[in-house]
Coordinates of C-alpha atoms and ligand atoms in Angstrom, one line a residue:
X368 CA 17.5 -0.5 -34.5
X369 CA 21.1 0.6 -34.0
X370 CA 20.3 3.7 -32.1
X371 CA 18.6 1.5 -29.5
X372 CA 21.3 -1.0 -29.3
X373 CA 23.7 1.8 -28.9
X374 CA 21.8 3.1 -26.0
X375 CA 21.4 -0.3 -24.4
X376 CA 25.1 -1.0 -24.5
X377 CA 25.6 1.9 -22.2
X378 CA 26.0 0.5 -18.8
X379 CA 23.8 2.4 -16.6
X380 CA 24.1 2.6 -13.0
X381 CA 22.3 4.4 -10.4
X382 CA 23.5 6.8 -7.8
X383 CA 20.9 8.1 -5.6
X384 CA 21.5 11.3 -3.8
X385 CA 19.2 12.2 -1.2
X386 CA 19.6 15.8 -0.3
X387 CA 18.4 17.2 2.9
X388 CA 17.4 20.7 2.3
X389 CA 18.1 22.5 5.5
X390 CA 16.3 25.8 4.9
X391 CA 13.1 23.9 4.2
X392 CA 13.1 22.2 7.5
X393 CA 12.4 25.6 9.1
X394 CA 9.6 26.3 6.7
X395 CA 6.1 25.9 8.1
X396 CA 3.3 25.2 5.7
X397 CA 0.0 26.5 6.9
X398 CA -1.7 24.5 4.2
X399 CA -1.1 21.1 2.9
X400 CA 2.2 20.6 1.2
X401 CA 0.4 19.1 -1.7
X402 CA -1.2 22.5 -2.3
X403 CA 2.2 23.6 -3.5
X404 CA 1.7 21.6 -6.6
X405 CA 0.8 23.5 -9.7
X406 CA -2.5 21.7 -10.2
X407 CA -4.1 22.7 -7.0
X408 CA -2.3 25.8 -6.1
X409 CA -4.5 28.8 -6.6
X410 CA -2.1 31.5 -5.5
X411 CA 1.1 29.9 -4.2
X412 CA 4.3 29.7 -6.0
X413 CA 4.5 26.2 -7.4
X414 CA 7.9 26.5 -8.9
X415 CA 10.5 26.2 -6.2
X416 CA 10.5 22.5 -5.8
X417 CA 12.4 21.2 -8.8
X418 CA 15.3 23.6 -8.8
X419 CA 16.5 22.2 -5.5
X420 CA 18.4 19.6 -7.4
X421 CA 21.9 19.4 -6.2
X422 CA 24.7 19.9 -8.6
X423 CA 26.0 16.7 -10.1
X424 CA 29.5 15.7 -9.4
X425 CA 29.5 13.7 -12.5
X426 CA 28.2 16.0 -15.1
X427 CA 27.7 16.4 -17.9
X428 CA 25.9 13.5 -19.4
X429 CA 23.5 12.9 -22.3
X430 CA 20.6 10.5 -22.4
X431 CA 20.8 9.3 -25.9
X432 CA 21.2 10.4 -29.5
X433 CA 17.6 11.2 -30.2
X434 CA 17.6 10.4 -33.9
X435 CA 14.1 9.5 -35.2
X436 CA 13.5 5.8 -34.7
X437 CA 12.5 3.8 -37.7
X438 CA 8.7 3.6 -37.6
X439 CA 6.3 1.3 -39.4
X440 CA 4.7 4.1 -41.4
X441 CA 1.4 2.3 -40.9
X442 CA 0.2 4.0 -37.8
X443 CA -2.4 6.7 -38.2
X444 CA -1.7 8.5 -35.0
X445 CA 0.0 11.9 -35.1
X446 CA 3.0 11.4 -32.8
X447 CA 4.6 14.7 -33.9
X448 CA 1.7 16.7 -32.6
X449 CA 2.3 15.2 -29.2
X450 CA 6.1 15.2 -29.0
X451 CA 6.3 17.2 -25.8
X452 CA 3.9 14.9 -23.9
X453 CA 5.7 11.9 -25.3
X454 CA 9.1 13.2 -24.1
X455 CA 7.5 13.6 -20.7
X456 CA 6.3 10.0 -20.8
X457 CA 9.7 8.8 -21.7
X458 CA 11.2 10.5 -18.6
X459 CA 8.4 9.3 -16.4
X460 CA 9.2 5.8 -17.6
X461 CA 12.9 6.1 -17.7
X462 CA 14.9 2.9 -18.0
X463 CA 15.7 1.4 -14.6
X464 CA 13.2 3.6 -12.8
X465 CA 10.2 2.5 -14.8
X466 CA 9.3 -0.5 -12.6
X467 CA 9.6 1.6 -9.4
X468 CA 7.5 4.5 -10.7
X469 CA 5.2 2.3 -12.7
X470 CA 2.2 2.4 -10.5
X471 CA 2.4 6.1 -9.4
X472 CA 3.7 8.0 -12.4
X473 CA 4.9 6.0 -15.4
X474 CA 1.9 3.9 -16.3
X475 CA -0.7 6.5 -15.6
X476 CA 1.2 8.8 -17.9
X477 CA 1.8 6.1 -20.5
X478 CA -1.9 5.2 -20.6
X479 CA -3.0 8.9 -20.7
X480 CA -0.7 9.6 -23.6
X481 CA -2.2 6.8 -25.6
X482 CA -5.8 7.9 -24.8
X483 CA -4.9 11.5 -25.9
X484 CA -3.2 10.3 -29.1
X485 CA -6.3 8.3 -30.2
X486 CA -8.6 11.1 -29.1
X487 CA -6.7 13.7 -31.0
X488 CA -6.5 11.6 -34.1
X489 CA -10.3 11.0 -34.0
X490 CA -10.7 14.7 -34.9
X491 CA -9.6 13.6 -38.4
X492 CA -10.6 10.0 -38.6
X493 CA -13.9 10.2 -36.7
X494 CA -13.0 6.9 -35.0
X495 CA -12.5 6.5 -31.3
X496 CA -10.6 3.2 -31.7
X497 CA -7.9 1.6 -33.9
X498 CA -8.4 -1.7 -35.6
X499 CA -6.3 -4.5 -34.4
X500 CA -3.7 -4.3 -37.2
X501 CA -3.2 -0.6 -36.9
X502 CA -3.2 -0.9 -33.1
X503 CA -0.2 -3.2 -33.3
X504 CA 1.8 -0.9 -35.5
X505 CA 0.9 2.1 -33.4
X506 CA 1.8 0.6 -30.1
X507 CA 5.1 -0.6 -31.5
X508 CA 5.9 2.8 -33.0
X509 CA 4.9 4.5 -29.8
X510 CA 7.3 2.2 -27.8
X511 CA 10.1 2.9 -30.2
X512 CA 9.8 6.6 -30.0
X513 CA 9.7 6.4 -26.2
X514 CA 12.7 4.1 -26.0
X515 CA 14.6 6.4 -28.3
X516 CA 14.2 9.0 -25.6
X517 CA 15.3 6.8 -22.7
X518 CA 12.2 4.9 -21.7
X519 CA 12.3 1.4 -20.5
X520 CA 12.0 -1.3 -23.2
X521 CA 9.3 -3.3 -21.6
X522 CA 6.6 -0.8 -20.9
X523 CA 3.9 -3.0 -22.4
X524 CA 4.6 -5.6 -19.8
X525 CA 5.2 -3.1 -16.9
X526 CA 1.9 -1.3 -17.6
X527 CA 0.0 -4.3 -18.9
X528 CA -1.0 -2.5 -22.1
X529 CA -1.3 -4.4 -25.3
X530 CA -2.6 -3.6 -28.8
X531 CA -6.1 -4.7 -27.8
X532 CA -6.2 -1.7 -25.4
X533 CA -6.1 0.6 -28.4
X534 CA -9.1 -1.0 -30.0
X535 CA -12.8 -0.7 -29.1
X536 CA -12.6 -4.1 -27.5
X537 CA -16.1 -5.1 -26.6
X538 CA -17.6 -1.7 -26.7
X539 CA -20.3 -1.5 -29.4
X540 CA -19.7 2.2 -30.2
X541 CA -16.5 3.4 -31.7
X542 CA -17.4 6.3 -34.1
X543 CA -17.5 9.9 -33.0
X544 CA -20.9 10.4 -34.6
X545 CA -22.5 7.3 -33.0
X546 CA -21.1 8.4 -29.7
X547 CA -22.4 11.9 -29.8
X548 CA -25.8 10.6 -30.7
X549 CA -26.0 8.4 -27.7
X550 CA -24.6 10.3 -24.8
X551 CA -25.3 13.7 -23.3
X552 CA -22.0 15.2 -24.4
X553 CA -22.5 18.5 -22.7
X554 CA -22.9 16.7 -19.4
X555 CA -19.5 15.0 -19.9
X556 CA -17.8 18.3 -20.8
X557 CA -19.5 20.1 -17.9
X558 CA -18.3 17.5 -15.4
X559 CA -15.0 16.5 -16.9
X560 CA -13.8 19.5 -18.9
X561 CA -11.9 20.5 -15.9
X562 CA -11.8 18.5 -12.7
X563 CA -11.1 19.6 -9.1
X564 CA -8.2 17.3 -8.5
X565 CA -8.6 17.4 -4.8
X566 CA -12.4 16.9 -4.5
X567 CA -13.0 14.7 -7.6
X568 CA -11.8 11.6 -5.8
X569 CA -14.4 12.0 -3.1
X570 CA -17.2 13.6 -5.0
X571 CA -16.7 11.5 -8.2
X572 CA -18.4 14.2 -10.3
X573 CA -16.4 13.4 -13.5
X574 CA -16.1 9.7 -12.7
X575 CA -19.9 9.4 -12.5
X576 CA -20.4 11.2 -15.7
X577 CA -18.0 8.9 -17.5
X578 CA -19.6 5.8 -16.0
X579 CA -23.0 7.0 -17.1
X580 CA -21.9 7.7 -20.6
X581 CA -20.1 4.3 -20.8
X582 CA -23.4 2.7 -19.7
X583 CA -25.3 4.6 -22.3
X584 CA -23.1 3.5 -25.2
X585 CA -22.7 0.0 -23.8
X586 CA -26.4 -0.5 -23.8
X587 CA -26.6 0.0 -27.6
X588 CA -26.1 -3.7 -28.4
X589 CA -28.8 -4.8 -26.0
X590 CA -32.4 -5.4 -26.9
X591 CA -35.2 -3.6 -25.5
X592 CA -37.5 -5.6 -23.3
X593 CA -41.2 -6.0 -23.8
X594 CA -41.9 -2.7 -22.1
X595 CA -39.5 -1.0 -24.5
X596 CA -37.0 -0.3 -21.8
X597 CA -33.3 -1.1 -21.9
X598 CA -32.0 -3.5 -19.4
X599 CA -28.7 -2.2 -18.1
X600 CA -28.3 -5.1 -15.7
X601 CA -27.7 -7.3 -18.7
X602 CA -24.6 -5.3 -19.7
X603 CA -21.5 -6.9 -18.4
X604 CA -18.9 -4.9 -16.5
X605 CA -16.4 -5.8 -19.1
X606 CA -18.4 -4.0 -21.8
X607 CA -18.9 -1.0 -19.6
X608 CA -15.2 -0.8 -18.8
X609 CA -14.3 -1.1 -22.5
X610 CA -16.8 1.7 -23.2
X611 CA -15.2 3.9 -20.5
X612 CA -12.0 3.9 -22.7
X613 CA -14.1 5.1 -25.6
X614 CA -15.6 7.9 -23.4
X615 CA -12.1 9.0 -22.3
X616 CA -10.8 9.1 -25.8
X617 CA -13.8 11.2 -26.8
X618 CA -13.2 13.5 -23.9
X619 CA -9.5 13.7 -24.9
X620 CA -10.6 14.8 -28.4
X621 CA -12.5 17.7 -27.0
X622 CA -9.8 19.1 -24.7
X623 CA -6.4 20.6 -25.3
X624 CA -3.9 17.8 -24.8
X625 CA -2.4 19.3 -21.6
X626 CA -5.8 19.7 -20.1
X627 CA -6.8 16.2 -21.1
X628 CA -3.7 14.9 -19.5
X629 CA -4.5 16.7 -16.3
X630 CA -7.9 15.2 -16.2
X631 CA -6.8 11.7 -17.1
X632 CA -4.0 11.7 -14.5
X633 CA -6.3 13.2 -11.9
X634 CA -8.7 10.4 -12.4
X635 CA -5.9 7.8 -12.3
X636 CA -4.7 9.3 -9.0
X637 CA -8.1 8.8 -7.5
X638 CA -7.8 5.0 -8.1
X639 CA -4.2 4.6 -7.2
X640 CA -4.6 6.4 -3.9
X641 CA -7.3 4.0 -2.8
X642 CA -5.0 1.0 -2.6
X643 CA -1.7 -0.2 -1.3
X644 CA 0.2 -1.3 -4.3
X645 CA 2.8 -3.3 -2.3
X646 CA 2.7 -7.1 -2.1
X647 CA 2.5 -7.8 1.6
X648 CA 4.2 -11.1 2.3
X649 CA 3.1 -13.5 5.1
X650 CA 3.3 -11.8 8.4
X651 CA 3.8 -15.0 10.4
X652 CA 7.5 -14.2 11.2
X653 CA 6.5 -10.9 12.7
X654 CA 3.6 -12.5 14.6
X655 CA 6.1 -15.0 16.0
X656 CA 8.5 -12.3 17.1
X657 CA 5.8 -9.9 18.4
X658 CA 3.2 -12.3 19.8
X659 CA 2.6 -13.2 23.5
X660 CA 2.3 -9.6 24.5
X661 CA 5.7 -8.9 23.1
X662 CA 7.9 -10.5 25.6
X663 CA 11.1 -9.5 23.8
X664 CA 11.0 -6.2 22.1
X665 CA 14.3 -6.6 20.3
X666 CA 13.2 -9.7 18.5
X667 CA 9.8 -8.2 17.7
X668 CA 11.4 -5.1 16.2
X669 CA 14.0 -7.2 14.4
X670 CA 11.3 -9.2 12.8
X671 CA 9.4 -6.1 11.9
X672 CA 12.5 -4.4 10.5
X673 CA 13.2 -7.4 8.4
X674 CA 9.6 -7.4 7.2
X675 CA 9.6 -3.8 6.1
X676 CA 13.0 -4.1 4.4
X677 CA 11.2 -6.5 2.0
X678 CA 8.6 -3.9 1.3
X679 CA 11.2 -1.3 0.7
X680 CA 12.4 -3.0 -2.4
X681 CA 9.2 -2.7 -4.2
X682 CA 8.0 0.6 -5.4
X683 CA 7.7 4.3 -4.8
X684 CA 4.4 5.2 -3.1
X685 CA 2.3 8.2 -2.7
X686 CA 1.7 9.4 0.9
X687 CA -1.9 8.1 0.7
X688 CA -0.8 4.7 -0.6
X689 CA 1.6 4.5 2.4
X690 CA -1.3 5.1 4.7
X691 CA -3.2 2.3 3.0
X692 CA -0.2 0.0 3.3
X693 CA 0.2 0.8 7.0
X694 CA -3.5 0.0 7.5
X695 CA -3.4 -3.3 5.5
X696 CA -0.3 -4.5 7.3
X697 CA -1.7 -3.5 10.7
X698 CA -4.9 -5.4 10.0
X699 CA -2.9 -8.5 9.0
X700 CA -1.0 -8.4 12.2
X701 CA -4.1 -7.9 14.2
X702 CA -5.6 -11.0 12.6
X703 CA -2.5 -12.8 14.0
X704 CA -3.5 -11.6 17.4
X705 CA -1.0 -8.8 17.6
X706 CA -3.0 -6.3 19.6
X707 CA -0.4 -3.8 20.8
X708 CA 0.8 -1.0 18.5
X709 CA 3.8 -2.6 16.9
X710 CA 4.4 0.5 14.7
X711 CA 4.8 2.6 17.7
X712 CA 6.9 0.2 19.6
X713 CA 9.3 -0.3 16.7
X714 CA 9.1 3.3 15.4
X715 CA 7.7 2.4 12.0
X716 CA 7.1 5.6 10.0
X717 CA 5.2 6.0 6.8
X718 CA 8.4 6.5 5.0
X719 CA 9.4 2.9 5.9
X720 CA 6.9 1.6 3.4
X721 CA 8.6 3.5 0.5
X722 CA 11.3 2.3 -1.7
X723 CA 14.7 3.0 -0.1
X724 CA 17.8 4.0 -1.8
X725 CA 20.4 1.3 -1.4
X726 CA 22.4 1.4 1.7
X727 CA 21.4 4.9 2.7
X728 CA 19.6 5.6 5.9
X729 CA 16.4 7.6 5.9
X730 CA 16.4 7.6 2.2
X731 CA 12.8 6.8 1.6
X732 CA 10.7 9.0 -0.5
X733 CA 6.9 9.4 -0.4
X734 CA 5.4 11.0 -3.4
X735 CA 2.7 13.6 -3.0
X736 CA -0.8 12.3 -3.4
X737 CA -0.9 14.1 -6.8
X738 CA 2.5 13.0 -8.0
X739 CA 4.0 15.3 -10.6
X740 CA 6.0 14.2 -13.6
X741 CA 9.6 13.3 -13.4
X742 CA 12.0 15.8 -15.0
X743 CA 15.2 15.5 -16.8
X744 CA 18.1 17.7 -16.8
X745 CA 21.3 16.9 -18.5
X746 CA 23.5 17.7 -15.6
X747 CA 21.5 16.1 -12.8
X748 CA 19.6 13.4 -14.5
X749 CA 16.1 12.3 -13.7
X750 CA 14.5 13.7 -10.7
X751 CA 11.1 13.9 -9.1
X752 CA 9.5 15.4 -6.2
X753 CA 9.3 13.6 -2.9
X754 CA 7.0 14.7 -0.2
X755 CA 8.5 13.4 2.9
X756 CA 8.0 13.7 6.6
X757 CA 10.3 11.6 8.7
X758 CA 8.4 12.1 11.9
X759 CA 5.0 10.8 10.9
X760 CA 4.5 7.5 12.6
X761 CA 2.6 4.9 10.7
X762 CA -0.9 4.9 12.1
X763 CA -1.9 1.6 13.7
X764 CA -5.4 0.7 12.7
X765 CA -7.9 1.0 15.5
X766 CA -11.1 -1.0 15.8
X767 CA -13.1 2.0 14.5
X768 CA -10.6 2.5 11.8
X769 CA -11.6 4.4 8.7
X770 CA -9.4 3.9 5.8
X771 CA -7.1 6.7 4.7
X772 CA -8.9 7.2 1.4
X773 CA -12.1 7.7 3.3
X774 CA -13.9 10.8 2.2
X775 CA -15.6 11.3 5.5
X776 CA -14.3 14.7 6.4
X777 CA -15.5 14.5 10.0
X778 CA -13.1 11.7 10.8
X779 CA -9.9 12.9 12.4
X780 CA -7.0 10.5 12.4
X781 CA -4.1 11.8 14.5
X782 CA -0.6 12.2 13.3
X783 CA -1.4 11.9 9.6
X784 CA 0.6 13.8 7.1
X785 CA -1.0 17.0 6.2
X786 CA 0.1 16.2 2.7
X787 CA -2.7 13.8 2.3
X788 CA -4.6 16.2 0.2
X789 CA -7.1 13.7 -1.1
X790 CA -8.7 14.2 2.3
X791 CA -8.2 17.9 2.5
X792 CA -9.7 19.5 5.4
X793 CA -9.3 16.4 7.5
X794 CA -6.1 17.5 9.2
X795 CA -6.1 20.9 10.7
X796 CA -2.8 20.5 12.6
X797 CA 0.1 22.5 11.5
X798 CA 2.6 19.9 10.5
X799 CA 6.1 20.8 9.7
X800 CA 7.3 19.2 6.6
X801 CA 10.7 18.4 5.2
X802 CA 11.2 18.2 1.6
X803 CA 13.7 16.0 -0.1
X804 CA 14.5 16.1 -3.6
X805 CA 16.0 12.9 -4.9
X806 CA 18.2 13.3 -7.8
X807 CA 18.8 10.2 -9.7
X808 CA 21.9 10.4 -11.6
X809 CA 22.5 8.1 -14.4
X810 CA 26.0 7.8 -15.5
X811 CA 26.8 6.4 -18.8
X812 CA 29.9 4.3 -18.8
X813 CA 31.5 4.0 -22.1
Ligands
NAG1340 C1 23.1 10.6 -33.9 O1 23.4 9.4 -34.7 C2 23.4 9.6 -36.1 C3 23.6 8.3 -36.8 O2 23.5 7.2 -35.9 C4 24.6 10.6 -36.4 O3 24.6 10.8 -37.8 C5 24.4 11.9 -35.6 O4 25.5 12.7 -35.8 C6 24.2 11.6 -34.1 N1 23.9 12.9 -33.5 C7 24.5 13.2 -32.3 C8 24.0 14.5 -31.8 O5 25.3 12.6 -31.8
NAG1341 C1 13.0 -2.3 -17.8 O1 12.2 -2.8 -16.7 C2 12.6 -4.1 -16.4 C3 11.6 -4.5 -15.3 O2 10.3 -4.8 -15.8 C4 14.0 -4.2 -15.9 O3 14.3 -5.5 -15.6 C5 14.9 -3.7 -17.0 O4 16.2 -3.6 -16.6 C6 14.5 -2.3 -17.5 N1 15.1 -2.0 -18.7 C7 16.0 -1.0 -18.8 C8 16.7 -0.7 -20.1 O5 16.3 -0.3 -17.8
NAG1342 C1 -7.6 -1.8 -40.5 O1 -7.7 -0.6 -41.2 C2 -6.9 -0.5 -42.3 C3 -7.0 0.9 -42.9 O2 -8.2 1.5 -42.6 C4 -7.4 -1.5 -43.3 O3 -6.5 -1.5 -44.5 C5 -7.2 -2.9 -42.7 O4 -7.7 -3.9 -43.6 C6 -8.0 -3.0 -41.4 N1 -7.7 -4.2 -40.7 C7 -8.6 -5.0 -40.2 C8 -8.1 -6.2 -39.5 O5 -9.7 -4.6 -40.1
NAG1343 C1 -5.6 -4.1 -21.7 O1 -6.5 -5.1 -22.1 C2 -6.4 -6.3 -21.3 C3 -7.2 -7.3 -21.9 O2 -8.5 -6.8 -22.3 C4 -6.8 -6.0 -19.9 O3 -6.7 -7.1 -19.0 C5 -5.9 -4.9 -19.3 O4 -6.3 -4.5 -18.0 C6 -5.9 -3.7 -20.2 N1 -5.0 -2.7 -19.8 C7 -5.3 -1.5 -19.5 C8 -4.2 -0.6 -19.1 O5 -6.5 -1.1 -19.6
NAG1344 C1 -27.6 17.0 -20.6 O1 -27.0 17.3 -19.4 C2 -27.3 18.6 -19.0 C3 -26.4 18.9 -17.8 O2 -26.2 17.9 -16.9 C4 -28.7 18.8 -18.7 O3 -29.0 20.1 -18.2 C5 -29.5 18.4 -19.9 O4 -30.9 18.5 -19.7 C6 -29.1 17.1 -20.5 N1 -29.7 16.9 -21.8 C7 -30.4 15.8 -22.1 C8 -31.0 15.8 -23.4 O5 -30.7 15.0 -21.2
NAG1345 C1 15.6 -11.1 23.1 O1 15.9 -11.8 21.9 C2 17.3 -11.6 21.5 C3 17.5 -12.3 20.2 O2 16.4 -12.3 19.4 C4 18.2 -12.1 22.5 O3 19.6 -11.9 22.2 C5 17.9 -11.4 23.8 O4 18.7 -12.0 24.9 C6 16.5 -11.5 24.2 N1 16.2 -10.7 25.4 C7 15.5 -11.2 26.4 C8 15.3 -10.2 27.5 O5 15.0 -12.3 26.4
NAG1346 C1 -6.0 -15.6 18.3 O1 -6.6 -15.7 19.6 C2 -7.8 -16.4 19.6 C3 -8.3 -16.4 21.0 O2 -7.3 -16.4 22.0 C4 -7.5 -17.8 19.1 O3 -8.7 -18.6 19.1 C5 -6.9 -17.8 17.7 O4 -6.6 -19.1 17.3 C6 -5.7 -16.9 17.7 N1 -5.3 -16.8 16.3 C7 -4.1 -16.9 15.9 C8 -3.9 -16.7 14.4 O5 -3.2 -17.1 16.6
NAG1347 C1 -18.1 10.1 9.5 O1 -17.4 9.6 10.6 C2 -18.0 10.0 11.8 C3 -17.1 9.5 13.0 O2 -16.7 8.2 12.8 C4 -19.4 9.3 11.9 O3 -20.1 9.7 13.1 C5 -20.2 9.8 10.7 O4 -21.5 9.1 10.7 C6 -19.5 9.5 9.4 N1 -20.2 10.1 8.3 C7 -20.4 9.4 7.2 C8 -21.2 10.2 6.1 O5 -20.1 8.3 7.0

């Protein structure tokens, strides 16, 4: 335990440097900025984004003494074989940032790593789940290893993962052999062995294959009816969901870990980009300030500014999530009879929905719709890629509004960030993008 205590006693504080990168402001991207990301860049040069980190005025610093933590010795998972991915997870879930990156990067990576660990171990054990005793030891060991590398100490709460999530839960199939007898494995591999990160979210090729396989194995515990047919309607969603985990673990056992991670994170992105993860408080104060055809613009925009400042303390968002949040908030305001475009009037931009660095102006950061992992560098700390455009006004929902995550490619919503690559092809306008790199510098005070 001492190595953790040692680490915890370091008083950490956060300096956020938001660096404007001038030469990027003159760069025009013909294609979507998201296309620069390695995953979806066929030819481009995906590398130049991270090295833009500014030099730290406070270097050097070390995260922690990475001595091996004391493990239970009772976990059957092979953590050593996955040490690179586990280090990446620790950085994605780094101490104070974990809650702010939970939804977009940390938890998707945390969960994917667990799925891959179990999948890889099934090659030996032939089991796609852990029993509850072993699950407890394994999750605790997993946590310890991550914490030893700087991860937050409450990841189980932050990501709502417990030992039961490592078991088969209510899924009736947990053995590799049983699984392979019941599902069309070549179909899963054909559809999920490699996914098209941009189109998967709309076409759901892999997601459908996984659901189908989950239904196949979920149905095993159900009786055949008089006609000798299975009755899938009898199978509860809970069982199907639990079986989806089994399918994912099986898939992760058939793929290289890095490929498996790409697939799992890609699937997670589809879900997270469909929602607005922010808690939107009651809009009455804004409705009061902005009602009656907005008699007093100052009080309207003050109310709006105060409202968004609450949102800005919550979480980092992807650009698509920010669009969803703008739509949700707009609809709430419209329900309160605010008919005119308050976003326009008060110059609310997409960036305003993002977490803001304390006390700094224009210091929001929207992540790309396919957020990449955070990186760590001993001189500059933890950094991640922001995909930011100051000048994109938040779109006010129109009556014929189609949500941002809509896959209808014929819909054209004006003034949306071209970076919304989940809806690639939607926006043909050439949009100038500014890129910020936020370098979070953690300084250990002794
Ligand atoms: C890490 O800690 C262990 C014991 O706590 C110590 O023996 C070792 O020298 C330390 N390593 C570094 C690089 O500080
Ligand atoms: C871990 O996250 C929690 C929020 O869930 C936060 O309160 C805590 O400070 C973080 N721990 C560390 C060591 O940063
Ligand atoms: C879990 O598996 C281990 C080893 O296979 C076994 O010793 C233990 O009894 C099992 N525990 C339960 C609750 O089934
Ligand atoms: C873990 O299991 C609990 C209870 O079954 C469930 O509510 C929760 O959503 C699961 N978490 C994940 C990440 O699947
Ligand atoms: C399995 O799926 C493949 C591809 O989708 C299909 O061609 C094949 O007929 C299926 N096999 C069975 C036994 O259904
Ligand atoms: C608008 O409201 C502000 C305070 O909210 C007040 O100071 C200002 O005088 C008002 N302006 C008009 C034109 O009523
Ligand atoms: C909105 O306006 C309608 C019609 O003028 C009215 O009936 C309704 O009560 C108003 N709703 C709110 C929340 O003010
Ligand atoms: C897509 O949106 C357009 C314009 O709103 C509409 O005419 C068309 O029917 C939609 N297509 C689908 C498949 O929903």
